[in-house]
Amino acid sequence: MLDGAGARRTAAAVERLVAGYRGGGPAPALRDRDDVAAYAAYRMPATFRAVRAALGALAGAAPGWEPDGHLDVGGGTGAAVWAAAAVWPDRARPTVVLDHAEPALALGRELAAGAAAPAVRGAEWRRHPLGAAPADPGPGRAGLVTVSYVLGELSGDVRRVVVAEAARGAGGGVVVVEPGTPEGYRRVLEARRQLVDAGFTVLAPCPHSAACPMEGTADWCHFAARVQRSALHRRVKGGELGHEDEKFAYVAAVRSAAASPGPGPAPARVVRHPQLRKGQVLLELCTADEGLARTTVSKRQGPRYRAARDVRWGDAWPPAPGD
Ligand SMILES: C[S@@+](CC[C@H](N)C(=O)[O-])C[C@H]1O[C@@H](n2cnc3c(N)ncnc32)[C@H](O)[C@@H]1O
């Protein structure tokens, strides 16, 4: 599809989008096929990887749970629908994508038609301006609502309405993903607070649903997802490297921890790249009991040391058995 759009036209549209996203003003609208092709080539691989990481963390904390419906709010070309299918591939589930940009929905629909996963192939793509009209009733009993890279495009009032409606509509869980910037983190924090106030339990990345220990500091909670760049991706982005690291912030919360069987939130999460020293690994953690904490794992600790050498920024610590 992107080849059909012509690499030069797509590259020009990518430039427009990049300038729009970096400009600090309102997010650029996805007005036509070129804009959407540019979005799909330049942003969708990265948003897909970020959402997949967030949903993977949710699945790790609740391995006995699987969504029986999915509403993707501001879903655009459907990155979160593909990500949900990558994490829970087997089952067909009613899936609805809401967005106000018809060209984005049209491309999403076309891409989805070729999917192997039944949930992607069967998705319904619906034009819907957020906050303006009564929302979709939501995916029901054990349903999942995703809000991926959308809150930053909305006013504060609409953001709160969107999160409130996500909480109302999600019988199962809500996952919010934003860019891994201080502003993205603050929007995630605001959504997290709203979800906790609505009775949700945070399963990831936080080890608890209490106040975030990074709030009010110069630091912000974010993670990175590695994105392999295809030849087309490199061409339209003008980059040389074969990969990029997408920084993102997220929260995954469930309505009822009891209905989401599993170990629950990890006791701690690695919040920085681990530092490898001779015979030692230094981990910076967000912990359930002590807030932010540093720990050094030494070679003498045997299996724990081997686990620490494998652990990555964003992983649960200690790793769940079998990971
Ligand atoms: C950065 S894109 C994210 C798309 C997708 N969720 C992803 O992760 O790749 C933001 C999306 O939000 C949609 N959007 C922004 N404001 C909206 C509004 N008021 N109502 C409906 N959709 C909106 C845009 O059309 C766009 O598709």
mmCIF file of C-alpha atoms and ligand atoms in Angstrom:
data_model
loop_
_atom_site.group_PDB
_atom_site.id
_atom_site.type_symbol
_atom_site.label_atom_id
_atom_site.label_comp_id
_atom_site.label_asym_id
_atom_site.label_seq_id
_atom_site.Cartn_x
_atom_site.Cartn_y
_atom_site.Cartn_z
ATOM 1 C CA MET A 1 0.000 0.000 0.000
ATOM 2 C CA LEU A 2 2.792 2.368 0.897
ATOM 3 C CA ASP A 3 4.657 1.532 -2.292
ATOM 4 C CA GLY A 4 1.491 2.510 -4.110
ATOM 5 C CA ALA A 5 1.557 5.924 -2.439
ATOM 6 C CA GLY A 6 5.062 6.535 -3.839
ATOM 7 C CA ALA A 7 8.068 6.791 -1.530
ATOM 8 C CA ARG A 8 8.731 10.431 -2.448
ATOM 9 C CA ARG A 9 5.185 11.564 -1.696
ATOM 10 C CA THR A 10 5.186 9.549 1.514
ATOM 11 C CA ALA A 11 8.535 11.071 2.529
ATOM 12 C CA ALA A 12 7.167 14.588 1.916
ATOM 13 C CA ALA A 13 4.094 13.765 4.023
ATOM 14 C CA VAL A 14 6.367 12.325 6.751
ATOM 15 C CA GLU A 15 8.255 15.624 6.813
ATOM 16 C CA ARG A 16 4.988 17.509 7.269
ATOM 17 C CA LEU A 17 3.940 15.174 10.096
ATOM 18 C CA VAL A 18 7.328 15.335 11.846
ATOM 19 C CA ALA A 19 7.245 19.142 11.692
ATOM 20 C CA GLY A 20 3.678 19.052 13.043
ATOM 21 C CA TYR A 21 4.500 16.723 15.947
ATOM 22 C CA ARG A 22 7.654 18.669 16.866
ATOM 23 C CA GLY A 23 6.102 22.091 16.434
ATOM 24 C CA GLY A 24 4.592 22.134 19.914
ATOM 25 C CA GLY A 25 1.189 23.250 18.583
ATOM 26 C CA PRO A 26 -1.879 21.078 18.053
ATOM 27 C CA ALA A 27 -1.126 17.614 16.620
ATOM 28 C CA PRO A 28 -1.245 17.456 12.820
ATOM 29 C CA ALA A 29 -4.541 16.155 11.429
ATOM 30 C CA LEU A 30 -4.539 13.010 9.288
ATOM 31 C CA ARG A 31 -6.416 14.616 6.417
ATOM 32 C CA ASP A 32 -5.824 12.413 3.418
ATOM 33 C CA ARG A 33 -4.315 9.208 2.153
ATOM 34 C CA ASP A 34 -0.766 10.670 1.977
ATOM 35 C CA ASP A 35 -0.902 11.821 5.599
ATOM 36 C CA VAL A 36 -2.148 8.430 6.714
ATOM 37 C CA ALA A 37 0.383 6.510 4.606
ATOM 38 C CA ALA A 38 3.048 8.693 6.227
ATOM 39 C CA TYR A 39 1.668 7.946 9.698
ATOM 40 C CA ALA A 40 1.570 4.215 8.973
ATOM 41 C CA ALA A 41 5.168 4.233 7.694
ATOM 42 C CA TYR A 42 6.722 6.583 10.203
ATOM 43 C CA ARG A 43 4.796 6.235 13.478
ATOM 44 C CA MET A 44 2.692 3.072 13.459
ATOM 45 C CA PRO A 45 5.603 0.588 13.788
ATOM 46 C CA ALA A 46 6.707 2.457 16.921
ATOM 47 C CA THR A 47 3.250 2.908 18.471
ATOM 48 C CA PHE A 48 2.586 -0.786 17.774
ATOM 49 C CA ARG A 49 5.742 -1.812 19.669
ATOM 50 C CA ALA A 50 4.975 0.495 22.593
ATOM 51 C CA VAL A 51 1.393 -0.749 22.960
ATOM 52 C CA ARG A 52 2.526 -4.334 22.568
ATOM 53 C CA ALA A 53 5.011 -3.831 25.414
ATOM 54 C CA ALA A 54 2.305 -2.285 27.628
ATOM 55 C CA LEU A 55 -0.203 -5.048 26.863
ATOM 56 C CA GLY A 56 2.552 -7.633 27.375
ATOM 57 C CA ALA A 57 3.190 -6.225 30.863
ATOM 58 C CA LEU A 58 -0.544 -6.458 31.591
ATOM 59 C CA ALA A 59 -0.637 -10.062 30.346
ATOM 60 C CA GLY A 60 2.419 -10.852 32.498
ATOM 61 C CA ALA A 61 0.634 -9.604 35.618
ATOM 62 C CA ALA A 62 -2.659 -11.348 34.734
ATOM 63 C CA PRO A 63 -1.773 -14.432 32.677
ATOM 64 C CA GLY A 64 -5.173 -15.988 33.413
ATOM 65 C CA TRP A 65 -6.999 -13.081 31.802
ATOM 66 C CA GLU A 66 -7.809 -12.426 28.185
ATOM 67 C CA PRO A 67 -10.028 -9.630 26.874
ATOM 68 C CA ASP A 68 -13.328 -10.770 25.391
ATOM 69 C CA GLY A 69 -13.816 -7.456 23.589
ATOM 70 C CA HIS A 70 -11.644 -4.488 22.642
ATOM 71 C CA LEU A 71 -12.432 -0.813 22.129
ATOM 72 C CA ASP A 72 -9.537 1.240 20.723
ATOM 73 C CA VAL A 73 -10.193 4.931 21.323
ATOM 74 C CA GLY A 74 -8.520 7.296 18.845
ATOM 75 C CA GLY A 75 -7.236 4.131 17.217
ATOM 76 C CA GLY A 76 -6.200 5.664 13.880
ATOM 77 C CA THR A 77 -4.718 2.995 11.647
ATOM 78 C CA GLY A 78 -5.150 0.345 14.365
ATOM 79 C CA ALA A 79 -1.722 -0.150 15.963
ATOM 80 C CA ALA A 80 -3.323 -1.193 19.282
ATOM 81 C CA VAL A 81 -5.607 -3.722 17.585
ATOM 82 C CA TRP A 82 -2.576 -5.414 16.017
ATOM 83 C CA ALA A 83 -0.748 -5.216 19.353
ATOM 84 C CA ALA A 84 -3.644 -6.893 21.207
ATOM 85 C CA ALA A 85 -3.647 -9.643 18.593
ATOM 86 C CA ALA A 86 0.107 -10.113 19.090
ATOM 87 C CA VAL A 87 -0.389 -10.555 22.849
ATOM 88 C CA TRP A 88 -3.667 -12.552 22.768
ATOM 89 C CA PRO A 89 -3.579 -14.068 19.253
ATOM 90 C CA ASP A 90 -6.036 -16.904 19.270
ATOM 91 C CA ARG A 91 -9.485 -15.680 19.971
ATOM 92 C CA ALA A 92 -11.837 -13.645 17.834
ATOM 93 C CA ARG A 93 -13.301 -10.844 19.961
ATOM 94 C CA PRO A 94 -15.603 -7.976 19.100
ATOM 95 C CA THR A 95 -13.189 -5.136 18.294
ATOM 96 C CA VAL A 96 -14.109 -1.527 17.575
ATOM 97 C CA VAL A 97 -11.772 1.289 16.540
ATOM 98 C CA LEU A 98 -12.984 4.862 17.070
ATOM 99 C CA ASP A 99 -11.381 7.867 15.387
ATOM 100 C CA HIS A 100 -12.480 11.120 13.791
ATOM 101 C CA ALA A 101 -10.114 10.792 10.817
ATOM 102 C CA GLU A 102 -11.845 8.814 8.087
ATOM 103 C CA PRO A 103 -8.631 8.388 5.990
ATOM 104 C CA ALA A 104 -6.935 6.739 9.009
ATOM 105 C CA LEU A 105 -9.871 4.389 9.525
ATOM 106 C CA ALA A 106 -9.913 3.538 5.808
ATOM 107 C CA LEU A 107 -6.218 2.557 5.779
ATOM 108 C CA GLY A 108 -6.628 0.677 9.069
ATOM 109 C CA ARG A 109 -9.532 -1.270 7.579
ATOM 110 C CA GLU A 110 -7.506 -2.136 4.457
ATOM 111 C CA LEU A 111 -4.480 -3.295 6.447
ATOM 112 C CA ALA A 112 -6.682 -5.346 8.781
ATOM 113 C CA ALA A 113 -8.351 -7.176 5.894
ATOM 114 C CA GLY A 114 -5.078 -9.033 5.296
ATOM 115 C CA ALA A 115 -4.493 -10.007 8.941
ATOM 116 C CA ALA A 116 -4.216 -13.603 10.084
ATOM 117 C CA ALA A 117 -5.594 -12.816 13.549
ATOM 118 C CA PRO A 118 -9.398 -13.053 13.642
ATOM 119 C CA ALA A 119 -9.698 -10.114 16.069
ATOM 120 C CA VAL A 120 -7.916 -7.803 13.613
ATOM 121 C CA ARG A 121 -9.696 -9.091 10.518
ATOM 122 C CA GLY A 122 -13.098 -8.713 12.175
ATOM 123 C CA ALA A 123 -12.504 -5.213 13.606
ATOM 124 C CA GLU A 124 -15.122 -2.537 13.040
ATOM 125 C CA TRP A 125 -13.821 0.934 12.103
ATOM 126 C CA ARG A 126 -16.132 3.705 13.252
ATOM 127 C CA ARG A 127 -15.941 7.450 12.746
ATOM 128 C CA HIS A 128 -16.371 9.114 16.126
ATOM 129 C CA PRO A 129 -15.241 12.490 17.490
ATOM 130 C CA LEU A 130 -14.048 11.969 21.064
ATOM 131 C CA GLY A 131 -15.776 13.847 23.831
ATOM 132 C CA ALA A 132 -18.385 15.354 21.503
ATOM 133 C CA ALA A 133 -21.053 12.669 21.494
ATOM 134 C CA PRO A 134 -22.088 9.862 23.813
ATOM 135 C CA ALA A 135 -19.321 7.289 23.696
ATOM 136 C CA ASP A 136 -19.532 3.729 22.550
ATOM 137 C CA PRO A 137 -20.980 1.592 25.358
ATOM 138 C CA GLY A 138 -17.612 -0.136 25.582
ATOM 139 C CA PRO A 139 -16.454 -3.677 25.199
ATOM 140 C CA GLY A 140 -18.360 -5.051 28.191
ATOM 141 C CA ARG A 141 -17.709 -7.710 30.773
ATOM 142 C CA ALA A 142 -14.039 -8.582 30.434
ATOM 143 C CA GLY A 143 -13.311 -6.032 27.762
ATOM 144 C CA LEU A 144 -10.202 -3.976 27.163
ATOM 145 C CA VAL A 145 -10.093 -0.274 26.287
ATOM 146 C CA THR A 146 -6.874 1.099 24.788
ATOM 147 C CA VAL A 147 -6.070 4.821 24.501
ATOM 148 C CA SER A 148 -2.785 4.940 22.655
ATOM 149 C CA TYR A 149 -0.953 8.173 21.785
ATOM 150 C CA VAL A 150 -4.233 10.077 21.872
ATOM 151 C CA LEU A 151 -4.497 12.003 25.158
ATOM 152 C CA GLY A 152 -1.821 14.478 24.040
ATOM 153 C CA GLU A 153 -4.033 15.498 21.108
ATOM 154 C CA LEU A 154 -6.993 16.399 23.339
ATOM 155 C CA SER A 155 -7.830 19.322 25.618
ATOM 156 C CA GLY A 156 -7.719 18.656 29.378
ATOM 157 C CA ASP A 157 -11.522 18.469 29.587
ATOM 158 C CA VAL A 158 -11.858 16.004 26.709
ATOM 159 C CA ARG A 159 -8.984 13.944 28.152
ATOM 160 C CA ARG A 160 -10.830 13.530 31.424
ATOM 161 C CA VAL A 161 -14.071 12.599 29.637
ATOM 162 C CA VAL A 162 -12.239 10.037 27.480
ATOM 163 C CA VAL A 163 -10.584 8.379 30.501
ATOM 164 C CA ALA A 164 -13.855 8.451 32.485
ATOM 165 C CA GLU A 165 -15.669 6.784 29.591
ATOM 166 C CA ALA A 166 -12.882 4.230 29.176
ATOM 167 C CA ALA A 167 -13.236 3.378 32.876
ATOM 168 C CA ARG A 168 -17.018 3.119 32.568
ATOM 169 C CA GLY A 169 -16.905 0.969 29.437
ATOM 170 C CA ALA A 170 -14.104 -1.423 30.342
ATOM 171 C CA GLY A 171 -15.334 -4.423 32.253
ATOM 172 C CA GLY A 172 -11.789 -5.785 32.222
ATOM 173 C CA GLY A 173 -8.944 -3.330 31.819
ATOM 174 C CA VAL A 174 -7.794 0.028 30.508
ATOM 175 C CA VAL A 175 -4.378 0.646 28.975
ATOM 176 C CA VAL A 176 -3.193 4.194 28.306
ATOM 177 C CA VAL A 177 0.030 4.777 26.344
ATOM 178 C CA GLU A 178 1.701 8.127 25.685
ATOM 179 C CA PRO A 179 5.066 9.337 24.390
ATOM 180 C CA GLY A 180 7.840 8.877 26.962
ATOM 181 C CA THR A 181 8.272 12.610 27.566
ATOM 182 C CA PRO A 182 7.681 14.484 30.845
ATOM 183 C CA GLU A 183 4.338 15.712 29.408
ATOM 184 C CA GLY A 184 3.336 12.202 28.269
ATOM 185 C CA TYR A 185 4.185 10.872 31.754
ATOM 186 C CA ARG A 186 2.082 13.604 33.386
ATOM 187 C CA ARG A 187 -0.909 12.708 31.216
ATOM 188 C CA VAL A 188 -0.473 9.031 32.095
ATOM 189 C CA LEU A 189 -0.278 9.967 35.774
ATOM 190 C CA GLU A 190 -3.498 11.959 35.503
ATOM 191 C CA ALA A 191 -5.249 9.027 33.786
ATOM 192 C CA ARG A 192 -3.833 6.620 36.395
ATOM 193 C CA ARG A 193 -5.256 8.770 39.195
ATOM 194 C CA GLN A 194 -8.654 8.847 37.492
ATOM 195 C CA LEU A 195 -8.655 5.057 37.039
ATOM 196 C CA VAL A 196 -7.638 4.402 40.652
ATOM 197 C CA ASP A 197 -10.361 6.820 41.849
ATOM 198 C CA ALA A 198 -12.819 4.816 39.725
ATOM 199 C CA GLY A 199 -11.835 1.670 41.657
ATOM 200 C CA PHE A 200 -9.281 0.191 39.231
ATOM 201 C CA THR A 201 -6.126 -1.641 40.329
ATOM 202 C CA VAL A 202 -2.875 -0.773 38.565
ATOM 203 C CA LEU A 203 -1.099 -3.906 37.307
ATOM 204 C CA ALA A 204 1.757 -2.320 35.335
ATOM 205 C CA PRO A 205 4.211 -0.718 35.239
ATOM 206 C CA CYS A 206 3.711 0.249 38.890
ATOM 207 C CA PRO A 207 4.086 -2.304 41.683
ATOM 208 C CA HIS A 208 1.143 -0.646 43.505
ATOM 209 C CA SER A 209 -1.793 1.703 42.982
ATOM 210 C CA ALA A 210 -0.564 4.322 45.506
ATOM 211 C CA ALA A 211 1.070 7.651 44.621
ATOM 212 C CA CYS A 212 3.899 7.547 42.079
ATOM 213 C CA PRO A 213 7.282 8.161 43.769
ATOM 214 C CA MET A 214 8.549 10.051 40.698
ATOM 215 C CA GLU A 215 5.775 12.623 40.905
ATOM 216 C CA GLY A 216 7.109 16.033 41.845
ATOM 217 C CA THR A 217 10.720 15.044 41.058
ATOM 218 C CA ALA A 218 12.748 16.009 37.998
ATOM 219 C CA ASP A 219 12.392 12.421 36.796
ATOM 220 C CA TRP A 220 9.578 10.820 34.847
ATOM 221 C CA CYS A 221 8.559 7.190 34.455
ATOM 222 C CA HIS A 222 9.090 5.929 30.913
ATOM 223 C CA PHE A 223 10.387 2.944 29.017
ATOM 224 C CA ALA A 224 11.776 2.099 25.572
ATOM 225 C CA ALA A 225 10.688 -0.363 22.909
ATOM 226 C CA ARG A 226 13.088 -1.405 20.151
ATOM 227 C CA VAL A 227 11.657 -0.976 16.649
ATOM 228 C CA GLN A 228 13.374 -2.654 13.690
ATOM 229 C CA ARG A 229 13.196 -0.363 10.690
ATOM 230 C CA SER A 230 12.264 -1.849 7.342
ATOM 231 C CA ALA A 231 13.913 -0.508 4.143
ATOM 232 C CA LEU A 232 10.793 1.586 3.482
ATOM 233 C CA HIS A 233 10.805 2.860 7.045
ATOM 234 C CA ARG A 234 14.445 3.946 6.646
ATOM 235 C CA ARG A 235 13.709 5.563 3.322
ATOM 236 C CA VAL A 236 10.776 7.642 4.523
ATOM 237 C CA LYS A 237 12.479 8.593 7.793
ATOM 238 C CA GLY A 238 15.795 9.330 6.117
ATOM 239 C CA GLY A 239 17.608 7.356 8.839
ATOM 240 C CA GLU A 240 20.600 5.070 8.494
ATOM 241 C CA LEU A 241 20.206 2.916 11.585
ATOM 242 C CA GLY A 242 18.423 -0.415 11.311
ATOM 243 C CA HIS A 243 16.458 0.262 14.473
ATOM 244 C CA GLU A 244 15.117 2.974 16.747
ATOM 245 C CA ASP A 245 14.045 3.025 20.385
ATOM 246 C CA GLU A 246 10.560 4.324 20.957
ATOM 247 C CA LYS A 247 10.243 5.959 24.373
ATOM 248 C CA PHE A 248 6.824 5.599 25.938
ATOM 249 C CA ALA A 249 4.933 5.965 29.222
ATOM 250 C CA TYR A 250 1.957 3.808 30.112
ATOM 251 C CA VAL A 251 -0.460 2.522 32.680
ATOM 252 C CA ALA A 252 -2.374 -0.768 32.605
ATOM 253 C CA ALA A 253 -5.179 -1.108 35.147
ATOM 254 C CA VAL A 254 -7.942 -3.628 35.732
ATOM 255 C CA ARG A 255 -11.380 -3.166 37.187
ATOM 256 C CA SER A 256 -11.104 -6.196 39.414
ATOM 257 C CA ALA A 257 -7.820 -7.830 40.355
ATOM 258 C CA ALA A 258 -9.821 -10.904 41.432
ATOM 259 C CA ALA A 259 -11.237 -11.321 37.924
ATOM 260 C CA SER A 260 -7.740 -11.080 36.419
ATOM 261 C CA PRO A 261 -6.034 -14.164 37.792
ATOM 262 C CA GLY A 262 -2.281 -14.030 38.007
ATOM 263 C CA PRO A 263 0.532 -12.865 40.191
ATOM 264 C CA GLY A 264 -0.724 -9.258 40.084
ATOM 265 C CA PRO A 265 1.634 -6.304 39.958
ATOM 266 C CA ALA A 266 5.322 -7.188 40.019
ATOM 267 C CA PRO A 267 7.047 -6.562 43.401
ATOM 268 C CA ALA A 268 9.322 -4.120 41.560
ATOM 269 C CA ARG A 269 10.070 -2.834 38.074
ATOM 270 C CA VAL A 270 13.381 -1.832 36.506
ATOM 271 C CA VAL A 271 13.101 1.881 35.703
ATOM 272 C CA ARG A 272 16.521 2.512 34.076
ATOM 273 C CA HIS A 273 18.938 0.602 31.875
ATOM 274 C CA PRO A 274 20.677 -1.830 34.262
ATOM 275 C CA GLN A 275 24.367 -1.068 34.673
ATOM 276 C CA LEU A 276 26.735 -3.970 34.283
ATOM 277 C CA ARG A 277 29.940 -3.830 36.335
ATOM 278 C CA LYS A 278 32.554 -6.475 36.873
ATOM 279 C CA GLY A 279 30.740 -9.178 38.839
ATOM 280 C CA GLN A 280 27.856 -6.830 39.656
ATOM 281 C CA VAL A 281 24.617 -5.527 38.191
ATOM 282 C CA LEU A 282 23.190 -2.234 39.463
ATOM 283 C CA LEU A 283 19.418 -2.000 39.236
ATOM 284 C CA GLU A 284 17.249 1.063 39.712
ATOM 285 C CA LEU A 285 13.842 -0.087 40.767
ATOM 286 C CA CYS A 286 10.385 1.165 41.577
ATOM 287 C CA THR A 287 9.320 -1.051 44.454
ATOM 288 C CA ALA A 288 6.063 -1.788 46.233
ATOM 289 C CA ASP A 289 7.476 -1.194 49.718
ATOM 290 C CA GLU A 290 10.263 1.355 49.413
ATOM 291 C CA GLY A 291 9.375 3.522 46.427
ATOM 292 C CA LEU A 292 12.417 4.174 44.232
ATOM 293 C CA ALA A 293 15.363 2.035 45.309
ATOM 294 C CA ARG A 294 18.789 0.976 44.070
ATOM 295 C CA THR A 295 20.054 -2.514 44.455
ATOM 296 C CA THR A 296 23.316 -4.214 43.574
ATOM 297 C CA VAL A 297 23.215 -7.863 42.626
ATOM 298 C CA SER A 298 26.602 -9.561 42.832
ATOM 299 C CA LYS A 299 28.010 -12.694 41.283
ATOM 300 C CA ARG A 300 27.910 -14.391 44.654
ATOM 301 C CA GLN A 301 24.116 -14.366 44.425
ATOM 302 C CA GLY A 302 24.217 -17.071 41.729
ATOM 303 C CA PRO A 303 20.830 -17.449 39.993
ATOM 304 C CA ARG A 304 19.736 -13.967 41.062
ATOM 305 C CA TYR A 305 22.866 -12.511 39.417
ATOM 306 C CA ARG A 306 22.224 -14.448 36.218
ATOM 307 C CA ALA A 307 18.636 -13.119 36.210
ATOM 308 C CA ALA A 308 19.930 -9.572 36.799
ATOM 309 C CA ARG A 309 22.264 -9.848 33.799
ATOM 310 C CA ASP A 310 19.294 -10.695 31.578
ATOM 311 C CA VAL A 311 16.822 -8.194 32.950
ATOM 312 C CA ARG A 312 16.050 -5.100 30.876
ATOM 313 C CA TRP A 313 14.731 -1.621 31.472
ATOM 314 C CA GLY A 314 10.954 -2.010 31.921
ATOM 315 C CA ASP A 315 11.021 -5.627 33.105
ATOM 316 C CA ALA A 316 9.540 -6.880 36.345
ATOM 317 C CA TRP A 317 12.041 -7.663 39.103
ATOM 318 C CA PRO A 318 12.619 -10.349 40.127
ATOM 319 C CA PRO A 319 11.451 -12.029 36.911
ATOM 320 C CA ALA A 320 8.386 -14.230 37.291
ATOM 321 C CA PRO A 321 9.211 -17.959 37.324
ATOM 322 C CA GLY A 322 9.416 -19.223 33.742
ATOM 323 C CA ASP A 323 10.289 -15.813 32.229
HETATM 324 C C1 LIG B 1 -0.997 9.871 17.209
HETATM 325 S S1 LIG B 1 -2.420 9.142 16.531
HETATM 326 C C2 LIG B 1 -2.510 7.593 17.417
HETATM 327 C C3 LIG B 1 -3.182 6.531 16.621
HETATM 328 C C4 LIG B 1 -3.130 5.123 17.246
HETATM 329 N N1 LIG B 1 -3.869 5.074 18.479
HETATM 330 C C5 LIG B 1 -1.709 4.661 17.439
HETATM 331 O O1 LIG B 1 -1.342 4.375 18.574
HETATM 332 O O2 LIG B 1 -0.979 4.557 16.451
HETATM 333 C C6 LIG B 1 -3.755 10.029 17.278
HETATM 334 C C7 LIG B 1 -5.094 9.629 16.737
HETATM 335 O O3 LIG B 1 -6.114 10.273 17.518
HETATM 336 C C8 LIG B 1 -7.108 10.717 16.632
HETATM 337 N N2 LIG B 1 -7.814 11.852 17.270
HETATM 338 C C9 LIG B 1 -7.269 13.009 17.731
HETATM 339 N N3 LIG B 1 -8.221 13.810 18.253
HETATM 340 C C10 LIG B 1 -9.396 13.145 18.121
HETATM 341 C C11 LIG B 1 -10.745 13.450 18.458
HETATM 342 N N4 LIG B 1 -11.068 14.607 19.041
HETATM 343 N N5 LIG B 1 -11.692 12.537 18.178
HETATM 344 C C12 LIG B 1 -11.365 11.349 17.594
HETATM 345 N N6 LIG B 1 -10.116 11.005 17.247
HETATM 346 C C13 LIG B 1 -9.135 11.873 17.495
HETATM 347 C C14 LIG B 1 -6.349 11.136 15.379
HETATM 348 O O4 LIG B 1 -7.176 11.186 14.221
HETATM 349 C C15 LIG B 1 -5.298 10.027 15.294
HETATM 350 O O5 LIG B 1 -5.730 8.934 14.540
#
